[in-house]
CSV table of C-alpha atoms and ligand atoms in Angstrom, one decimal:
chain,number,residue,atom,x,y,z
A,1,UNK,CA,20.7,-11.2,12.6
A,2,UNK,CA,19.2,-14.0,14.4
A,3,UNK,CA,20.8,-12.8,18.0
A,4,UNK,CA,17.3,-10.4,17.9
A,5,UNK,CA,15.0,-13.1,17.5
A,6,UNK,CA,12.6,-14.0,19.7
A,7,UNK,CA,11.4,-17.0,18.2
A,8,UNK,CA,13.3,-20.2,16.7
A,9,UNK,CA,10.6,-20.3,13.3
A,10,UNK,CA,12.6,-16.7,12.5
A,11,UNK,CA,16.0,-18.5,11.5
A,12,UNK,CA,16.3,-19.5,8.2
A,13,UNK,CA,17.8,-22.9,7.5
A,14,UNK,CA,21.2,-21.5,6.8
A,15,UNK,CA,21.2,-19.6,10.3
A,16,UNK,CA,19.9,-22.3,11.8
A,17,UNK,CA,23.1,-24.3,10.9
A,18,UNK,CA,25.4,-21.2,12.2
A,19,UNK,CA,23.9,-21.1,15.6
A,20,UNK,CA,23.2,-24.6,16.0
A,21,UNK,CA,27.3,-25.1,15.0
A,22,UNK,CA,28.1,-22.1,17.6
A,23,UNK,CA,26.4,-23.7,20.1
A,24,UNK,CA,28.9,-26.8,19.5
A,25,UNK,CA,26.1,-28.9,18.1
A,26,UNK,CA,26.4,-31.1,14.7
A,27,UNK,CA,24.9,-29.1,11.3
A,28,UNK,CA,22.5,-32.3,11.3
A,29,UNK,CA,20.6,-30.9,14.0
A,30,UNK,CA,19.7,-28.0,12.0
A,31,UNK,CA,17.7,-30.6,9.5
A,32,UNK,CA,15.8,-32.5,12.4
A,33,UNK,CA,14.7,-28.7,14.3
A,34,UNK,CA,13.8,-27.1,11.0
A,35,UNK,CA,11.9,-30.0,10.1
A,36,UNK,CA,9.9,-30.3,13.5
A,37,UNK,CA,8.7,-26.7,12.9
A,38,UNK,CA,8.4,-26.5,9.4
A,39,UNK,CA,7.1,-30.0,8.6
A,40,UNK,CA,5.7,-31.5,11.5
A,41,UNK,CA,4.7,-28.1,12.9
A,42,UNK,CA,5.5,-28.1,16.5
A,43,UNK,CA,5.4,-25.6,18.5
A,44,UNK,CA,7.2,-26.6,21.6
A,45,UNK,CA,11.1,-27.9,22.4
A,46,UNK,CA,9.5,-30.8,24.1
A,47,UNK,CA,8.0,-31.9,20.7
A,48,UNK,CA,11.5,-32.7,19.5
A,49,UNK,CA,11.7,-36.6,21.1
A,50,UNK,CA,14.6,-37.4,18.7
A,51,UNK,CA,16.7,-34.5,20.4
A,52,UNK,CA,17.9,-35.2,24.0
A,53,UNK,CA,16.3,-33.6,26.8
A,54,UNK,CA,19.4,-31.9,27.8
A,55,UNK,CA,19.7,-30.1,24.4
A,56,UNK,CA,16.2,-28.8,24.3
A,57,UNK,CA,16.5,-27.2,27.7
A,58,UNK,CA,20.0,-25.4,26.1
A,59,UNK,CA,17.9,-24.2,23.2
A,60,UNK,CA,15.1,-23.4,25.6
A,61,UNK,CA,17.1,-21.0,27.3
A,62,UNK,CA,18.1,-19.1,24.7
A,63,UNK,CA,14.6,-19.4,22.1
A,64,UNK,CA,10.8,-20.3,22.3
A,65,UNK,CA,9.8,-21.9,19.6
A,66,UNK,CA,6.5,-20.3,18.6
A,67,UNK,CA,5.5,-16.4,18.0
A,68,UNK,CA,1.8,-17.0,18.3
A,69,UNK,CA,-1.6,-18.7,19.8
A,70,UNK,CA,-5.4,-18.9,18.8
A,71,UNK,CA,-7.5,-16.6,21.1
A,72,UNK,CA,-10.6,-17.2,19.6
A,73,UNK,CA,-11.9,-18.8,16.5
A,74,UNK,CA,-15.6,-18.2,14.5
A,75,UNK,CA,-16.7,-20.5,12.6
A,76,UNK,CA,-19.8,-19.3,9.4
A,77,UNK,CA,-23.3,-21.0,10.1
A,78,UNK,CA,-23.7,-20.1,6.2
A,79,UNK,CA,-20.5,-21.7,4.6
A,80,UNK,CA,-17.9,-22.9,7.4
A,81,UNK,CA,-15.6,-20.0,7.1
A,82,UNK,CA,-13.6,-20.3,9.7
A,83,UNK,CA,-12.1,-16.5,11.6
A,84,UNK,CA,-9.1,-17.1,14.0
A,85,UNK,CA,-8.1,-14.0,16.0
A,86,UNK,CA,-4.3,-14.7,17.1
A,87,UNK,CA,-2.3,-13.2,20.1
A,88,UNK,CA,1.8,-12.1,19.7
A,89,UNK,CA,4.1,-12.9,22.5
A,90,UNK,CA,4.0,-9.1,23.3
A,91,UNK,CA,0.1,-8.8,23.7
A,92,UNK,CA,-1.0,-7.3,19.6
A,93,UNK,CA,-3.8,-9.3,18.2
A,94,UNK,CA,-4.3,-9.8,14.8
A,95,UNK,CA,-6.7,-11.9,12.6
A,96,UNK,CA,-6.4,-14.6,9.9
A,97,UNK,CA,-9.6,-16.7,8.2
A,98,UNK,CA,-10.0,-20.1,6.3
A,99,UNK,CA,-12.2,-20.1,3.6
A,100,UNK,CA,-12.8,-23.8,2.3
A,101,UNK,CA,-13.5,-24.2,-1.6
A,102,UNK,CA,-14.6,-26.9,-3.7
A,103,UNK,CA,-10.9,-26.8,-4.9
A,104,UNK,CA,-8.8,-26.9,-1.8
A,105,UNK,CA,-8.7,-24.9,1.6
A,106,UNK,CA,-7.4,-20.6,1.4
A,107,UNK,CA,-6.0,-19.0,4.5
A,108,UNK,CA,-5.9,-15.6,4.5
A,109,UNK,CA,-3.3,-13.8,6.6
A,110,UNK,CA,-2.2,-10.7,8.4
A,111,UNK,CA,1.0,-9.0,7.6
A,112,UNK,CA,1.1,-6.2,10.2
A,113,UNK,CA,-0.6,-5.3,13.9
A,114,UNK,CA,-2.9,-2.6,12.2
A,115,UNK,CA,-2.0,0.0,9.5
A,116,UNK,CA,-0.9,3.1,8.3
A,117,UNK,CA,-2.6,3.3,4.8
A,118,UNK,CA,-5.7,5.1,6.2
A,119,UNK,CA,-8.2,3.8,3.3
A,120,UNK,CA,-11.3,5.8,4.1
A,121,UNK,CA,-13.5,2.3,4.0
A,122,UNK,CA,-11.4,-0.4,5.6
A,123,UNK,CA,-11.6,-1.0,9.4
A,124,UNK,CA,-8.0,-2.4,9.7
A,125,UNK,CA,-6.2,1.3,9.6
A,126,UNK,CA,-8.8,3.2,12.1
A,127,UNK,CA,-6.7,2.4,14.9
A,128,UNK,CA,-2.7,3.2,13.0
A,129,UNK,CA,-0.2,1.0,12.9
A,130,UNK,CA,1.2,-0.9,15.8
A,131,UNK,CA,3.7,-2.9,14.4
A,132,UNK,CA,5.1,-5.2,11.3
A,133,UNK,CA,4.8,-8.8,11.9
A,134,UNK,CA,8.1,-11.4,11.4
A,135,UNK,CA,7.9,-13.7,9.1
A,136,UNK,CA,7.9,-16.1,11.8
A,137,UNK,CA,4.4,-14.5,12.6
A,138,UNK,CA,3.5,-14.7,8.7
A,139,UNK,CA,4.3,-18.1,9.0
A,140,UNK,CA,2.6,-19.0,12.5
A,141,UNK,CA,-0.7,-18.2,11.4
A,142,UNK,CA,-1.1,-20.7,8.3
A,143,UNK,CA,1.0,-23.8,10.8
A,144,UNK,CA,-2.0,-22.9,13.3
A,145,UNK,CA,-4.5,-22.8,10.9
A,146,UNK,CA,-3.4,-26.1,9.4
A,147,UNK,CA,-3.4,-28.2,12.4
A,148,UNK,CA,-6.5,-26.9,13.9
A,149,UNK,CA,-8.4,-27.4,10.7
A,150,UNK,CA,-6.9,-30.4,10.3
A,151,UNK,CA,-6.1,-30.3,6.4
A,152,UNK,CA,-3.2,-28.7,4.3
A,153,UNK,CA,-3.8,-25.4,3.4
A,154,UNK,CA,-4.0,-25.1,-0.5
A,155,UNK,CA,-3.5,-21.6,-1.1
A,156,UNK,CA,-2.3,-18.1,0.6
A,157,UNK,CA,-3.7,-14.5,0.5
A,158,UNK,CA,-1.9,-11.8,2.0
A,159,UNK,CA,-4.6,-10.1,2.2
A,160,UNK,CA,-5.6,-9.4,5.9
A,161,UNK,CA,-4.9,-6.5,8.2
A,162,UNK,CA,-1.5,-4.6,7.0
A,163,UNK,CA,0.4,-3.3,3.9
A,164,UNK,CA,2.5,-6.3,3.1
A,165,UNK,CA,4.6,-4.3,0.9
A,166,UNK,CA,5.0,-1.8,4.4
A,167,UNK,CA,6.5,-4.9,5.5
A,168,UNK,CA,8.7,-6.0,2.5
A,169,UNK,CA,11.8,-7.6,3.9
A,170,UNK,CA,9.9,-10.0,6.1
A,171,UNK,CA,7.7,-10.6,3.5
A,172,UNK,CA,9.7,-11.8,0.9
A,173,UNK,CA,11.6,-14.2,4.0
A,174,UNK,CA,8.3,-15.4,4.6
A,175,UNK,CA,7.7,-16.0,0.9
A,176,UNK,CA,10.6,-17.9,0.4
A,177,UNK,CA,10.0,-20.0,3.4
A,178,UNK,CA,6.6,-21.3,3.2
A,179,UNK,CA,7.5,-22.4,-0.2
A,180,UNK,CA,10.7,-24.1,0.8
A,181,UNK,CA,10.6,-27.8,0.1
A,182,UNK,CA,12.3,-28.2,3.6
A,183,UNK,CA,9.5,-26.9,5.0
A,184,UNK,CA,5.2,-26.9,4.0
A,185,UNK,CA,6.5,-26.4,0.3
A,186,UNK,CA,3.2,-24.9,-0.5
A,187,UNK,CA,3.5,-23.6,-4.6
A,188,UNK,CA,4.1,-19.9,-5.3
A,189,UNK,CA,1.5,-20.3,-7.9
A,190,UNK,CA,-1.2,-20.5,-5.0
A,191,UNK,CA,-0.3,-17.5,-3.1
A,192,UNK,CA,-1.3,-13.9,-3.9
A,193,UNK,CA,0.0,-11.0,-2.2
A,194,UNK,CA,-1.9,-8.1,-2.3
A,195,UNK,CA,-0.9,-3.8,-2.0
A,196,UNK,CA,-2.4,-0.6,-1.9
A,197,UNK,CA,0.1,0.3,-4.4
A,198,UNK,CA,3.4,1.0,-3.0
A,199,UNK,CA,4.6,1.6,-6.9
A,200,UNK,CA,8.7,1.2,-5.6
A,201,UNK,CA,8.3,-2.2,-3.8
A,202,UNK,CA,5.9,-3.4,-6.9
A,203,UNK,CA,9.3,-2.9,-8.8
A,204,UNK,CA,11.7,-4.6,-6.6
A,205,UNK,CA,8.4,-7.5,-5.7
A,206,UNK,CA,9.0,-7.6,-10.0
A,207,UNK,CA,12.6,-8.0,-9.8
A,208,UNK,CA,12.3,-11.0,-7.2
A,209,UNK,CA,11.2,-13.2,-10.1
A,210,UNK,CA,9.4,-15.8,-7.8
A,211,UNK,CA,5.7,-17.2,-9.1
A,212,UNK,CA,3.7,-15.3,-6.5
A,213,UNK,CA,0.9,-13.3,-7.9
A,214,UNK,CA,0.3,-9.6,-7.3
A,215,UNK,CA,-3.1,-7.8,-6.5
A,216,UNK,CA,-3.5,-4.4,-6.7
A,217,UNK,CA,-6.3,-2.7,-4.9
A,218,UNK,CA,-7.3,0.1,-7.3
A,219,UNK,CA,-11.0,0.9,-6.6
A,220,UNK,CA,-10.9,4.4,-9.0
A,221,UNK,CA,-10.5,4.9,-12.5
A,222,UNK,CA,-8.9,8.5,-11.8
A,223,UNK,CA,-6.6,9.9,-9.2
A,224,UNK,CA,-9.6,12.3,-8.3
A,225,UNK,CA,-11.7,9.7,-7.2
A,226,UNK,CA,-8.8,7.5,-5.7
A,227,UNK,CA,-7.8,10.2,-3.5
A,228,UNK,CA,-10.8,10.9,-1.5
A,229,UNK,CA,-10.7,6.8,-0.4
A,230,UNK,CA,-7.1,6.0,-0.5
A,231,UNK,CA,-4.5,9.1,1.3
A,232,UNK,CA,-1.4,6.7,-0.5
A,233,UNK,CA,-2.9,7.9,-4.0
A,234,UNK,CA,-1.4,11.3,-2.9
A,235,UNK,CA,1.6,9.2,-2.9
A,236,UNK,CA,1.4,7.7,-6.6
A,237,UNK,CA,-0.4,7.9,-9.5
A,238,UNK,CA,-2.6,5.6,-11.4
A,239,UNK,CA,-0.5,6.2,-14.1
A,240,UNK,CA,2.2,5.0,-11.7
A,241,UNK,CA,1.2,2.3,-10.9
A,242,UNK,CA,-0.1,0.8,-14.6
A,243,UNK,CA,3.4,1.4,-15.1
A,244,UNK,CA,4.6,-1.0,-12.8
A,245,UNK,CA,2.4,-3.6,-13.4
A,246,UNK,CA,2.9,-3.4,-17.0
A,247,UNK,CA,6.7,-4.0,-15.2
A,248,UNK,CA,5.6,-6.6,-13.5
A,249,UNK,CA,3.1,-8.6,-16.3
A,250,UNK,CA,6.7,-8.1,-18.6
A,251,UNK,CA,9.1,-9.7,-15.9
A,252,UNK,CA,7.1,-12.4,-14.4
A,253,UNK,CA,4.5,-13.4,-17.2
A,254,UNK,CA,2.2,-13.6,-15.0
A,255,UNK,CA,-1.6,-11.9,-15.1
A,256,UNK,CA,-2.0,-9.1,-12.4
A,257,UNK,CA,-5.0,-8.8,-10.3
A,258,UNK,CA,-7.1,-5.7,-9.3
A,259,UNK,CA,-9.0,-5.7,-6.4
A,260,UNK,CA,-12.0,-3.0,-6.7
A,261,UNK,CA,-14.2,-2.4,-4.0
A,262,UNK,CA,-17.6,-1.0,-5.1
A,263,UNK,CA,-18.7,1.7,-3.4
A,264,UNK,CA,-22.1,3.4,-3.8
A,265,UNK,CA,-22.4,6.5,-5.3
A,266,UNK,CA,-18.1,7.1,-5.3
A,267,UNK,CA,-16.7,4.6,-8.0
A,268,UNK,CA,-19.4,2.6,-9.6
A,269,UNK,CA,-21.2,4.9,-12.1
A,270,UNK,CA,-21.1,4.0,-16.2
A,271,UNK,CA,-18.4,6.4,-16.5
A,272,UNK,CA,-16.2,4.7,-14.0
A,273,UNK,CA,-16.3,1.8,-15.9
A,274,UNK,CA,-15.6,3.2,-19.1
A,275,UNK,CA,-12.0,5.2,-17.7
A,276,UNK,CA,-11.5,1.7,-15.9
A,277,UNK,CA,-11.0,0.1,-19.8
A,278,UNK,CA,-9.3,2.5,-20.6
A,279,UNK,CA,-6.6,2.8,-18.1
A,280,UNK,CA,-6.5,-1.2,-18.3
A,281,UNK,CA,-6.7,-1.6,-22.2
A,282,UNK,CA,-3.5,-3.7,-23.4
A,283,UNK,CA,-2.3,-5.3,-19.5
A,284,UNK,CA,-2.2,-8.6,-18.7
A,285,UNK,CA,-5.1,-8.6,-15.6
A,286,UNK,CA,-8.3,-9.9,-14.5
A,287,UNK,CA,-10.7,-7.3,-12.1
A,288,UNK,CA,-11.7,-8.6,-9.1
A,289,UNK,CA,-15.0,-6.8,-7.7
A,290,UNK,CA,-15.9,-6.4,-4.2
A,291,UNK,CA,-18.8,-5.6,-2.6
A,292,UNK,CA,-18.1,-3.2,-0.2
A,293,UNK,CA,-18.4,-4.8,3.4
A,294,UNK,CA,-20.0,-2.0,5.3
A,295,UNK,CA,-17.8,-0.8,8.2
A,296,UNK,CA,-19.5,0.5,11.3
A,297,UNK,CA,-17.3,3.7,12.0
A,298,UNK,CA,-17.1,4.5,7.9
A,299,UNK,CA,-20.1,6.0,5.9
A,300,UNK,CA,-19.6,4.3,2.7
A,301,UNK,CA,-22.0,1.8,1.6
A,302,UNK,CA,-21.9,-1.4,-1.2
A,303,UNK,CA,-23.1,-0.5,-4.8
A,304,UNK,CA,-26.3,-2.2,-5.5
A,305,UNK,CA,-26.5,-5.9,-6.6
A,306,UNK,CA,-28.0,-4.4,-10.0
A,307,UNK,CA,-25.2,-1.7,-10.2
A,308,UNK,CA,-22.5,-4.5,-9.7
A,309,UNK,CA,-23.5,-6.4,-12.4
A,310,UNK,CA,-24.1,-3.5,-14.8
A,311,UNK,CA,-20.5,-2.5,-13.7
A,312,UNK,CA,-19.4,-6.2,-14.2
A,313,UNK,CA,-21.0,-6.7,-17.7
A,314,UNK,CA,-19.6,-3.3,-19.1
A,315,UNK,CA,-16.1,-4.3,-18.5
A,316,UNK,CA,-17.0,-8.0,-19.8
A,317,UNK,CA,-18.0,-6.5,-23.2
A,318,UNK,CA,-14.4,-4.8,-23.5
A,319,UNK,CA,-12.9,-8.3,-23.2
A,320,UNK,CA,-11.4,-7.2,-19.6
A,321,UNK,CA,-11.3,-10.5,-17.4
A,322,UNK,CA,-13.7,-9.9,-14.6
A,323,UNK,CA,-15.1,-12.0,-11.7
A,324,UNK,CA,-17.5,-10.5,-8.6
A,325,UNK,CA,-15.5,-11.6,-5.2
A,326,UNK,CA,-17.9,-14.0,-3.1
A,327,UNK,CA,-19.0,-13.2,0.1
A,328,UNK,CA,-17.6,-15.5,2.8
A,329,UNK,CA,-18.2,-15.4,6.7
A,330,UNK,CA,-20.8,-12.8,6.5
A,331,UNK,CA,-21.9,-13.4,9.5
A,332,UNK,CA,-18.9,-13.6,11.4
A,333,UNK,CA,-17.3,-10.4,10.7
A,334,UNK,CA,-15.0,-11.6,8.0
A,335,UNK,CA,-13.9,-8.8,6.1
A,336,UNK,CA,-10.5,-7.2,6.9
A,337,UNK,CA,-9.9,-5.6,10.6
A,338,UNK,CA,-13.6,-6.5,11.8
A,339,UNK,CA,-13.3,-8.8,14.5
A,340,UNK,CA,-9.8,-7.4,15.7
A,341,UNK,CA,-11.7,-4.2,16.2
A,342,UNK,CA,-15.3,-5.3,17.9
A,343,UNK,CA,-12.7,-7.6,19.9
A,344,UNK,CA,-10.3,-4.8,20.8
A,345,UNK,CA,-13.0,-2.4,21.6
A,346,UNK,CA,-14.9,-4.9,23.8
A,347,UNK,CA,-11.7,-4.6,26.0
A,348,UNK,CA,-11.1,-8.2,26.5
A,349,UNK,CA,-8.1,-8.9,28.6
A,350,UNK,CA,-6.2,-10.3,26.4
A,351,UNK,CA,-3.4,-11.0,29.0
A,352,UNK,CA,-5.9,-13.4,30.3
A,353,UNK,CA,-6.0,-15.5,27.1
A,354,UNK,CA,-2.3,-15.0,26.1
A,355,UNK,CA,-1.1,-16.3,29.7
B,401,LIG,N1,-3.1,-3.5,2.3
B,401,LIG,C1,-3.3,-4.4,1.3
B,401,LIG,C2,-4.0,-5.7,1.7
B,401,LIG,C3,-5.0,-5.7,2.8
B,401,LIG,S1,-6.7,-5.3,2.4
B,401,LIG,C4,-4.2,-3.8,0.2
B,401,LIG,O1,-4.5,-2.6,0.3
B,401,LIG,O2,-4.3,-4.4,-0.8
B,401,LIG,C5,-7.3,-6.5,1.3
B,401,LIG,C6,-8.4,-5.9,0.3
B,401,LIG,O3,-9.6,-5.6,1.0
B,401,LIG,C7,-7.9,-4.6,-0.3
B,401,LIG,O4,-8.3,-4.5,-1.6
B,401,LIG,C8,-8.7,-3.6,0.5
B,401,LIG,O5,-8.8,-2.3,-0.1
B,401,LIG,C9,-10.0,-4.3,0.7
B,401,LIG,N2,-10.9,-3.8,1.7
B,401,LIG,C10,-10.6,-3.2,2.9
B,401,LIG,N3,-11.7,-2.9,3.6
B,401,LIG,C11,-12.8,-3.3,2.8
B,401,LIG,C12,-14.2,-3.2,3.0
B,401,LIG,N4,-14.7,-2.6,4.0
B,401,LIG,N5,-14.9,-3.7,2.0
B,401,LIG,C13,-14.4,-4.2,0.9
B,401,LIG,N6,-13.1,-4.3,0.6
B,401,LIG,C14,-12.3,-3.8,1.6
């Protein structure tokens, strides 16, 4: 209920017209607010110049506007991509980056204040889980992004620190709302939301029916392997989870993505890619291929160059769509969790920047 909010991005139109009517203004107010933050992307009452002064001290009283603020922003010598790290109102800091594209610019966001998925090679879980993020917070990262880069942001990733699907409810809000044509209206077609494999919410993020694509970061062919990197394969099953995006391929039409990280020595050998085909043989999908950003606290390392492309051309012959993921911002920390943690463990007062 929106009494619990802290911020007015949180309501939804709809309860933007109840509270707006409780507080015994007209339901044509909701349009104007919703359109300063949504539209025109304000983050302050004071923006609003074509609402009265007294009325934005009322609302003041009762809402800030905005959940979020840039602490510090990295921008690539080698291609421009751009590494925000963003502060909450209660002090968590979590990080979003703007990759920029021949086709348009990508913003990929955080969906939670660290994690609880444990993957053995990711930075963003060695700390645990803080907290889930609002939508509003979903949202305030791709408004910021926006206006400092100063162009429209073309597509969304879900893809920073955090399990969105740990995070569902506020997920799917956010989903609906950044592709509200009240608001940026940007196309479920350009966003991608990526899991770990939660198998139940990749049946109910099915059932939703909206255009969003889903990636699924497998990086094993087996449960063996997938266990010693990922503790949630204890959860579910490969088999599990082909199951549900056969699910989801069937009730969407759309193609599902895997995201596999390759990592020397644990998932890349010849046999690897031959269960991979297998378990993949028949679905709707395309295999994305990471290089494996090394991690300063984990031991794994990145598969060759050679062994990528041997991996790469082996699943090519057997008619699976494949593509290698580029590098971007690899000399600003880039990959998932970095910065947040060189920043966190630096022990920068972050009440300092957040005041
Ligand atoms: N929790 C979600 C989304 C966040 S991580 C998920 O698991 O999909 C986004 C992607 O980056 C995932 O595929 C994740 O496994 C991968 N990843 C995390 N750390 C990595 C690293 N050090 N090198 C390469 N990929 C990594």
């Amino acid at each position: 209920m929106y009494s619990e909010y802290k911020d007015a991005l949180s309501f939804t139109y709809d309860e933007l017209i109840e509270y707006l009517l409780a507080k015994g203004e007209k339901a044509y107010r909701a349009k104007q607010i919703y359109e300063w933050m949504h539209k025109k992307l304000a983050v302050s009452w004071d923006e609003m110049t074509n609402i009265s002064k007294l009325m934005r001290e009322e609302l003041a009283k009762d809402y800030s506007v905005f959940p979020l603020k840039i602490v510090d922003k990295l921008v690539s010598e080698i291609d421009g991509t751009a590494k925000y790290l963003m502060g909450t109102s209660d002090g968590g800091i979590i990080e979003s980056v703007a990759m920029t594209y021949s086709y348009g610019m990508s913003v990929c966001i955080s969906s939670q204040i660290g994690c609880r998925m444990g993957c053995k090679f990711c930075a963003s879980t060695l700390a645990g889980l803080e907290r889930s993020l609002t939508a509003s917070e979903m949202l305030a990262q791709i408004y910021l992004i926006q206006k400092d880069m100063g162009r429209r942001v073309d597509n969304i990733v879900v893809m920073g620190i955090g399990e969105p699907f740990d995070n569902y409810n506020e997920l799917i809000k956010f989903l609906h709302m950044i592709s509200d044509e009240r608001g940026l209206n940007i196309s479920q077609r350009s966003i991608t939301v990526s899991t770990c494999g939660l198998v139940d919410k990749m049946y109910d993020f099915s059932n939703e029916h909206m255009a969003v694509t889903l990636a699924v970061s497998l990086h094993a062919p087996n449960d063996e392997i997938r266990k010693t990197i990922m503790p949630v394969a204890n959860r579910y099953s490969i088999d599990e989870i082909i199951k549900a995006c056969h699910y989801y391929v069937n009730t969407t039409g759309r193609r599902v993505t895997f995201e596999y990280s390759m990592i020397n020595g644990v998932n890349d050998s010849g046999e690897c890619a031959e269960q991979l085909v297998s378990i993949l043989r028949g679905l709707l999908c395309h295999v994305n291929l990471i290089p494996l950003n090394d991690v300063e606290e984990r031991s794994h390392t990145r598969t060759s160059e050679q062994g990528i492309h041997y991996f790469q051309k082996y699943l090519e012959k057997n008619r699976i769509n494949v593509t290698i993921r580029k590098g971007m911002g690899a000399d600003i920390d880039a990959a998932c969790g970095q910065l947040r943690r060189k920043y966190i463990k630096q022990g920068k007062a972050l009440s300092d920047n957040l005041s």
